[in-house]
Structure formats: C-alpha cells, structure tokens
Coordinates of C-alpha atoms in Angstrom, one line a residue:
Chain U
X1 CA 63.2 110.5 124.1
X2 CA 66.2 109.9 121.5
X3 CA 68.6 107.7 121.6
X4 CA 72.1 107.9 120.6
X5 CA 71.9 107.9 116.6
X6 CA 68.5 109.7 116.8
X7 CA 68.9 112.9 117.2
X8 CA 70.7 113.3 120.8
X9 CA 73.6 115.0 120.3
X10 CA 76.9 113.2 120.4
X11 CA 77.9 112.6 124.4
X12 CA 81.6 112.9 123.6
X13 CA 81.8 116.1 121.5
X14 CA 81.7 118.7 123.8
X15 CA 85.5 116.9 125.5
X16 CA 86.3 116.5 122.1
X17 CA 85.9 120.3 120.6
X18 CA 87.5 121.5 123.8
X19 CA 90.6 118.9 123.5
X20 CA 93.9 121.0 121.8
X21 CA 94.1 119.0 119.2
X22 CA 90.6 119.2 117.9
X23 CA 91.4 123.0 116.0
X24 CA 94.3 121.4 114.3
X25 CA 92.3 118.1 113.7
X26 CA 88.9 119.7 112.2
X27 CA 91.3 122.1 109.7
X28 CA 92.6 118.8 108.3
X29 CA 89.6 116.7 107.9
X30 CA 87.9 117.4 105.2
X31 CA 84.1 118.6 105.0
X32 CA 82.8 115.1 106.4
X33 CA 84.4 115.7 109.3
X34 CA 87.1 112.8 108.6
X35 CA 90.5 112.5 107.7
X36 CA 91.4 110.4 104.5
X37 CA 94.7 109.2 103.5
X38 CA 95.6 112.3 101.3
X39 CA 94.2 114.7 104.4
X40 CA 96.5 112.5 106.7
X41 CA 99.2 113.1 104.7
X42 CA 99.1 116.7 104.7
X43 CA 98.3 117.3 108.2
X44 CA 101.7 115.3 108.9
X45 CA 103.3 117.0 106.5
X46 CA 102.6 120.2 107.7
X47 CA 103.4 119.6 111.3
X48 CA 106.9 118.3 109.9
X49 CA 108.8 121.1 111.9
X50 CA 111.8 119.5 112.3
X51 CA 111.8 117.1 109.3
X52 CA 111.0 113.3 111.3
X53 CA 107.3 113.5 110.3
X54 CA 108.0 112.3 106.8
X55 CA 105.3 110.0 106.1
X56 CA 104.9 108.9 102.0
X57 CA 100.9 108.4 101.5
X58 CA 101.6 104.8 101.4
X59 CA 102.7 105.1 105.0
X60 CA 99.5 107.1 105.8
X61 CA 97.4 104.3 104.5
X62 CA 98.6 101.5 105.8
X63 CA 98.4 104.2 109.7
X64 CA 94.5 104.3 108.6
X65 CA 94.3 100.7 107.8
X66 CA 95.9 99.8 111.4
X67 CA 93.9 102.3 113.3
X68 CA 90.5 102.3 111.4
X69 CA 88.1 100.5 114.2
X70 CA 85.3 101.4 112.1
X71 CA 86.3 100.4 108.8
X72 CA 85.0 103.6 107.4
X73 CA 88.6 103.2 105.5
X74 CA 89.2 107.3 107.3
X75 CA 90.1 108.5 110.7
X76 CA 87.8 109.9 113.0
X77 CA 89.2 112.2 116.1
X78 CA 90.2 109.5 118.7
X79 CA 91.8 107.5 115.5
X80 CA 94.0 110.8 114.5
X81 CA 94.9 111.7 118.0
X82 CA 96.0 108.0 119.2
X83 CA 98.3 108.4 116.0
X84 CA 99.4 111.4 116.6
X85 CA 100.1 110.5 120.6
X86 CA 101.9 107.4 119.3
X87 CA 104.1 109.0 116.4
X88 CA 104.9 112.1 119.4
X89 CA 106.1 109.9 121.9
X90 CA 107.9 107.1 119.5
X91 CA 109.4 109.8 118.4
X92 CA 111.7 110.3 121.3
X93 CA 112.8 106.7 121.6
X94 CA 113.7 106.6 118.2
X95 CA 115.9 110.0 118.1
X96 CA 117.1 108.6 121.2
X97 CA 118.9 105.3 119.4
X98 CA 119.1 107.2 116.3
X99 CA 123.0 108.2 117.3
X100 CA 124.7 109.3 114.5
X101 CA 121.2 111.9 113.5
X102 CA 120.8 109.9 110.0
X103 CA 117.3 109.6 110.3
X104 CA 117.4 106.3 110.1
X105 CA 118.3 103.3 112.9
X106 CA 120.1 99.8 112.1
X107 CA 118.5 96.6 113.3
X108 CA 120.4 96.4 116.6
X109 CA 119.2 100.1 117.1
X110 CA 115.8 99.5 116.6
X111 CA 115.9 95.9 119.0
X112 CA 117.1 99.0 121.5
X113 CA 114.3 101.4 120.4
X114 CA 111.7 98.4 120.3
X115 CA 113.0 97.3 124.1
X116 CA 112.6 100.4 125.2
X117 CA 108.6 100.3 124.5
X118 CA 107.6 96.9 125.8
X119 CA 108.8 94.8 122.4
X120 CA 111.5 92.2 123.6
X121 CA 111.9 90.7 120.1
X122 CA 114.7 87.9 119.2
X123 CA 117.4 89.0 116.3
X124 CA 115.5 87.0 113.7
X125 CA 112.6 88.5 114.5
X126 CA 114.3 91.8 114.4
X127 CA 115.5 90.7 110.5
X128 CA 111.8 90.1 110.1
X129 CA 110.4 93.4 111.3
X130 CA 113.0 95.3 109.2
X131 CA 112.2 93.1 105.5
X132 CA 108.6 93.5 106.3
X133 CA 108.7 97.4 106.9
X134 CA 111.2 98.5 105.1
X135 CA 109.1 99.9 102.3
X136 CA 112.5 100.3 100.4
X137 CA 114.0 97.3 100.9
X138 CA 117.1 98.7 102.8
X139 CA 119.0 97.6 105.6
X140 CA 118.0 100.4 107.9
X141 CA 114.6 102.2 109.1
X142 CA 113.7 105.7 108.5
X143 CA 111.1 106.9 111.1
X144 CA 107.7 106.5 109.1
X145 CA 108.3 102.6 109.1
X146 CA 109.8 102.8 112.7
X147 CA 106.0 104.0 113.3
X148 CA 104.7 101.2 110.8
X149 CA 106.2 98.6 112.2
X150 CA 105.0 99.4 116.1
X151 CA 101.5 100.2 115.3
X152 CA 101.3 96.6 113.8
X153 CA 103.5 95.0 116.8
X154 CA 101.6 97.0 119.6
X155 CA 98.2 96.0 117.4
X156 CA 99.2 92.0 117.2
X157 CA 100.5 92.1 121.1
X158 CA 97.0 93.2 122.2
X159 CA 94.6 91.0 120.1
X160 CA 97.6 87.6 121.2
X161 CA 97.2 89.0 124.6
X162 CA 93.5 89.2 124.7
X163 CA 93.1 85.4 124.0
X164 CA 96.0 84.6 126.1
X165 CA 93.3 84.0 129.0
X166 CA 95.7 82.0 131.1
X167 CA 98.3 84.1 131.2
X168 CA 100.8 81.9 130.2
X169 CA 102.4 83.3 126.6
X170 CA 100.1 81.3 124.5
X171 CA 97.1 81.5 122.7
X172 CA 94.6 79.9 121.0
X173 CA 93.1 81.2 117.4
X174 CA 90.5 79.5 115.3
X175 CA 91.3 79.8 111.3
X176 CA 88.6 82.8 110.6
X177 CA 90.0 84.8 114.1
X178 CA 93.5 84.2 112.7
X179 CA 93.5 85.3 109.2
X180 CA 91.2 88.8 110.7
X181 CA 93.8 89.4 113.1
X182 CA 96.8 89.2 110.4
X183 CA 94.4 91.1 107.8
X184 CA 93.9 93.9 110.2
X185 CA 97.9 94.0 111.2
Chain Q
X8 CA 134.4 61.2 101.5
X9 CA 132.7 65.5 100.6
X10 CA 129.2 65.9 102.3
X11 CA 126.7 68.6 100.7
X12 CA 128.3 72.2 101.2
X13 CA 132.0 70.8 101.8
X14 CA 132.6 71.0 98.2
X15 CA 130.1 67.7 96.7
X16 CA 128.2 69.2 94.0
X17 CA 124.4 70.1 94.5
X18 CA 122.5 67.1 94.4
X19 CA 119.6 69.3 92.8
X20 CA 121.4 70.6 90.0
X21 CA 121.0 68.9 87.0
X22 CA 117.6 68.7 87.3
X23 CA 117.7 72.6 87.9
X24 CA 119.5 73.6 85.0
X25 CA 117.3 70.4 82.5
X26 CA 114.1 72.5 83.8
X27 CA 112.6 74.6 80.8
X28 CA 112.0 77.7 83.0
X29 CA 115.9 77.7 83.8
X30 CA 117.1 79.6 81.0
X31 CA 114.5 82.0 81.7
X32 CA 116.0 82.5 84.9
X33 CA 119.1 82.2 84.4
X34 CA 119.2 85.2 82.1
X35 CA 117.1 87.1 84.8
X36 CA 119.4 86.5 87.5
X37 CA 122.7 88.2 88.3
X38 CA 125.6 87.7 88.6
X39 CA 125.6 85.8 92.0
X40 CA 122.3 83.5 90.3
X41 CA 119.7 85.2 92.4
X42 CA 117.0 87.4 91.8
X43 CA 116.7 90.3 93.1
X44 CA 113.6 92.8 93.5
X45 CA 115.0 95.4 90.3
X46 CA 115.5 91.5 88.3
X47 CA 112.0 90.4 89.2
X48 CA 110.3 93.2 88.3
X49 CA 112.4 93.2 85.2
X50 CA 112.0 89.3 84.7
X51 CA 107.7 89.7 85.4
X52 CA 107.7 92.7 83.0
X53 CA 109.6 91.2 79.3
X54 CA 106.7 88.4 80.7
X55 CA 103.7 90.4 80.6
X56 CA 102.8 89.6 77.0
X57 CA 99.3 90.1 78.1
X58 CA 99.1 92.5 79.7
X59 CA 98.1 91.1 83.8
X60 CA 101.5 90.9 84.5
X61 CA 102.4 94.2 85.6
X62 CA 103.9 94.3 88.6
X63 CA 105.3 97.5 90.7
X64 CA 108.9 96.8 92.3
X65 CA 106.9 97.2 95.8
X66 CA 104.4 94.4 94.5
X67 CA 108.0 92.3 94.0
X68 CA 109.5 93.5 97.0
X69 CA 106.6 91.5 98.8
X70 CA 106.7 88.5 96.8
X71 CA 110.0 87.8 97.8
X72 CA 109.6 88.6 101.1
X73 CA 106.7 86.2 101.0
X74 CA 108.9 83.8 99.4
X75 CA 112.3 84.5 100.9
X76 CA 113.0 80.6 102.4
X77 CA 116.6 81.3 103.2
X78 CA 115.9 84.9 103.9
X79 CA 118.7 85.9 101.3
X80 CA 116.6 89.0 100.6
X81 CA 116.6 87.5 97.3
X82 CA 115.3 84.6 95.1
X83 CA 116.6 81.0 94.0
X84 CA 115.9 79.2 91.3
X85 CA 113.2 76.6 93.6
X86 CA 111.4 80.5 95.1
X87 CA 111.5 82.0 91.6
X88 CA 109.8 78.9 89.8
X89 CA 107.0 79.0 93.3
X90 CA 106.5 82.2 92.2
X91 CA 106.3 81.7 88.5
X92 CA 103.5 78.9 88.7
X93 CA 101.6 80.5 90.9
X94 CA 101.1 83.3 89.2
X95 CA 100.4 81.6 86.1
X96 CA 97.3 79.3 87.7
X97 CA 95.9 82.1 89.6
X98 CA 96.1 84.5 86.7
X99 CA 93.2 81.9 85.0
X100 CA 91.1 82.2 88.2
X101 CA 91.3 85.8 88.0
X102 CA 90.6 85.9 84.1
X103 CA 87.4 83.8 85.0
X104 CA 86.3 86.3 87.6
X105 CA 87.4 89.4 85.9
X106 CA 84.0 89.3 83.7
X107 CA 84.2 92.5 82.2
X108 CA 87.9 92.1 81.5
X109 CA 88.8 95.5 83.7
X110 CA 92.2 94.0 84.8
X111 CA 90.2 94.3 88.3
X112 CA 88.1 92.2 90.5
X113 CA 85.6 93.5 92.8
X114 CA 84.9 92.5 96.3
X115 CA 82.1 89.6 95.0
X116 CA 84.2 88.4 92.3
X117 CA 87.8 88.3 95.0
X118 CA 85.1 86.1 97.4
X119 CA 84.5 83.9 94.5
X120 CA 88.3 83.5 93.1
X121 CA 89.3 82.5 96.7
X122 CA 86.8 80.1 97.0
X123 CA 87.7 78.6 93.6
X124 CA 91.5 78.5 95.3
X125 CA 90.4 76.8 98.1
X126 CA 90.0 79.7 100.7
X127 CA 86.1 80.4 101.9
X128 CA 86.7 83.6 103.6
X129 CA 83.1 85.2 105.6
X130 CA 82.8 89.1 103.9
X131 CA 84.4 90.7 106.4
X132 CA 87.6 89.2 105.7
X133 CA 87.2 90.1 101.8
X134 CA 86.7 93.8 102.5
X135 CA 90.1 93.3 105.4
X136 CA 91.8 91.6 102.4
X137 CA 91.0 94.4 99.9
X138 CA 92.0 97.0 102.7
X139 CA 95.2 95.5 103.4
X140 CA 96.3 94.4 100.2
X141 CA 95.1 97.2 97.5
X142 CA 98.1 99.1 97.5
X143 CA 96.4 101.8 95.6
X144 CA 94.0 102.4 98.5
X145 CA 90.8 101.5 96.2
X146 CA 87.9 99.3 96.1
X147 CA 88.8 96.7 93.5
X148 CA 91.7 94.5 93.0
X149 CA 94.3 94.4 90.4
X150 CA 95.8 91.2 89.2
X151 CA 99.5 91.5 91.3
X152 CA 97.5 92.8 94.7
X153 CA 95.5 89.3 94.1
X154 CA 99.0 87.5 94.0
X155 CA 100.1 89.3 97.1
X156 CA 97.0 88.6 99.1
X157 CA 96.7 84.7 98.2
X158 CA 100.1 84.0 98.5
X159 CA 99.9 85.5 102.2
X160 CA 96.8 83.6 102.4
X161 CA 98.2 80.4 101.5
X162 CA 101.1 81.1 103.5
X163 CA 99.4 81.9 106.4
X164 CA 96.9 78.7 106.2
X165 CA 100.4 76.7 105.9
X166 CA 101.1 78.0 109.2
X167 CA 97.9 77.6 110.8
X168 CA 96.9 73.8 109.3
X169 CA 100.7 72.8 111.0
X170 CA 99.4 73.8 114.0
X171 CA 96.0 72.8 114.3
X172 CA 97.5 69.2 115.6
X173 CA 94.1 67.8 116.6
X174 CA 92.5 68.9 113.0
X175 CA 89.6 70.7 114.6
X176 CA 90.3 74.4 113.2
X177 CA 92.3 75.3 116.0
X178 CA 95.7 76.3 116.5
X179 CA 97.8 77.5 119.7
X180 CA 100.7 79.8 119.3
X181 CA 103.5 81.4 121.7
X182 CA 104.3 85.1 121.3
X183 CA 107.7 84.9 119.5
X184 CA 106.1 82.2 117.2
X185 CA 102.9 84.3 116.5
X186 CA 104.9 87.1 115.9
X187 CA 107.3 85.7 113.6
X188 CA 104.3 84.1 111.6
X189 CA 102.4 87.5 110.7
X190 CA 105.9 89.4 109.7
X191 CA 106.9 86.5 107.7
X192 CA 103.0 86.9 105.7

C-alpha cells in the first residue's frame, strides 16, 4: 500500500490538469514544475493585455514571498492561481476608484478601494500603507503595489484574526509568533 | 512669554549644531535641512570609504521609512544620526561574522550576528528574515539588507517589549494598532 509521498499518485492532480488555468500555468513554470520569480514575471507580463499587469520582479518577489506556504521560495499551482484570482478581481476595484485612468489612485482613493474589500483602515494608516508600498516613494499607487499592499493586509487580517479567539478585536502574540507573522507579511 | 514652536528658539539646537556629525549633515541635507532618500543615498555613498557602505536608494527609501518619527517622508538631524550609529556598530558585528570577507553573511553567520545584537531568533525565523529582507531574492545577506532587517527587528521588539505589560513574553494588540505596527516595520 503507498502512501501519499510513496509512490501514490498525487490526489489533487487530476482537478488540477483539468482546471483552465493549469495550460497557461504549466507553460510558465519552468521544468520543475514551479514558477520562480523571473517565470512569475513573465507569465504576468505576457497576460498584460491591457497594460495594468505591470509587475517589476521586485513586485513578483515580494507576491512569492507572501504566498509561498511551503517556503520552497516558488509558487506551486494553488499559489499562482490564488494570485492570479486576487490580482483579477482587485483589479476591478482598483479601475473602479482609479477616476481620472492614470493608472495610479491617491490615498483617499485607495481608503475607497481598500473599503470596498473588507479593509476599513484610519487615514494614518492609510499614510502608512502608501510609504510602505510605494516602492517609489511617490504620493500615489500604481496597481502592482495596490496588489502588494492587500496581499500583506488580507495576510496580517487572517493570522490577527486567527488568535483573536474571543472575538473581540484583540489579540494576543508571544515574541517568536510575532516577529514570524511580520516576517512572513 | 514664547512657548516652543510660537517663535522660542529650539531648545535642542546648540547642542545639534556643537555635535561633530552636524557638519556632515548639514552639507548632506537640502535646502529645507532634511534628508531626503536621493541625499541619503548620496550622504551613505561619499561614506563608504570601505567599501560595506553601499546602499541602493530602495535600501534608503526603507531606512527612513523605518526611521521616519514625524513621518516627514524625510530625515532630521536626531533620525539621521539613529541611523548613522547604527550602522556604524552593526557594521563590526557583521565584519566579525562575515569570515571570509564576501561582503555577505550566510544564514548561520545572520543567526549568530543577531544573537551578538541581542535577538535569539529559532531558524525558521532566519530563513523568514533572509526571505523578506534580501532584496536581491538570494540566499546570503549583504551588509545594507542586514541594516534593514535589524533595524525592523529592533523596531518591532520596541513595540512588542511596550506591550508585554506583565513582562512574560506576551503582548495583546487591537487591529488598528497591529496594523499600524507591521506597516510602520
């Protein structure tokens, strides 16, 4: 009898080859069956139809970093389809406050955009977000760090909602817990 | 009778300007007396007589977002001179640990420099640290990723230690408050 690991084949991969993505996804990846950053940043790239999926490689790292559950320091399937759900829908919300079609949005634009998915974050924090980001230190926020900056709010909202076991907007953290949860933001 | 910022003179000043790094600074800083990220990276560089001083405008970008007190997007004289000594002690601990004088450290040789600094991270939260702070995406550290990653450490302990009222490695945090700790790291 084999176990998973030992020879049985993988339960998940026959949903997986038969999921739409999965042609686009095992093109990319290279032959290891992963996508690195570089791979990550050419997939994007190439589905950059109408010009928002700008990502710099810097960008794609720090997406890996966020989303890499395995620390293999590469994206499997589910990693590379929950980023590609999350930069497809985010994508609306932020066209959506994006008025004047810049292909950027100002802070009070983004506390809009943010609202709109869940994030009801204070004006400071909003100052915050931005300077943290803002991988070029402007006052406004093209789309890649629109999707930087979610993936490491909706990241930190799940690990401070996970330990808030009371359900009363706090949490407790010991120093170790703490410093992995801000490492892994 | 004038009270500080209704036109008495800064209390601080004389000792600012009788400080031996002020004419340093003061021929770094613009026109308005701050630093900003192009003068840092400018004031950092004409510093690096040895060479471990080289540090990319993103690298300076984050100091001073680290550092950024007043959130003026830019640095005082008090930020600048943080800065300035603290790169100046922890470029001996890196020296020590950088054996075979690569201008790098390695995942062992980070675990030990922390520790020497104080911080007894488990290895986990080495390779994390590495991850999140090599902005180059590799497996050893350069000198100005090891400034950004201790002085987010150090930050980040601040935070925790002034929370952990009862002293027993524990800290409680609301949302907003969490938040606005991990953008300000």
């Amino acid at each position: 009898m084999a176990y998973p690991g030992y020879g049985a084949p993988n339960a998940e991969a026959p949903q997986m080859t038969a999921d739409p993505l999965w042609p686009y996804y095992s093109r990319c990846a290279g032959q290891d069956g992963q996508i690195d950053v570089t791979e990550l940043h050419r997939a994007l790239a190439a589905a950059n139809l109408d010009g928002t999926m700008d990502f710099s490689e810097e960008a794609c790292r720090k997406f890996i970093a966020m989303l890499d559950r395995d620390y293999s320091g590469k994206m499997g399937f589910s990693e590379f389809k929950e980023l590609w759900n999350a930069v497809n829908s985010w994508r609306k919300s932020f066209s959506k406050f994006d008025r004047n079609r810049s292909g950027t949005i100002d802070a009070s634009e983004l506390k809009s955009a943010l609202q709109e998915l869940g994030y009801s974050l204070p004006d400071n924090l909003i100052t915050l977000a931005i300077r943290k980001f803002n991988m070029k230190g402007k006052s406004t926020f093209p789309f890649s760090d629109f999707v930087s900056c979610v993936l490491s709010l909706r990241a930190l909202t799940d690990q401070f909602r996970s330990r808030d076991t009371a359900r009363n907007g706090t949490a407790e953290f010991n120093y170790d817990d703490f410093i992995q949860v801000l490492m892994s933001s």
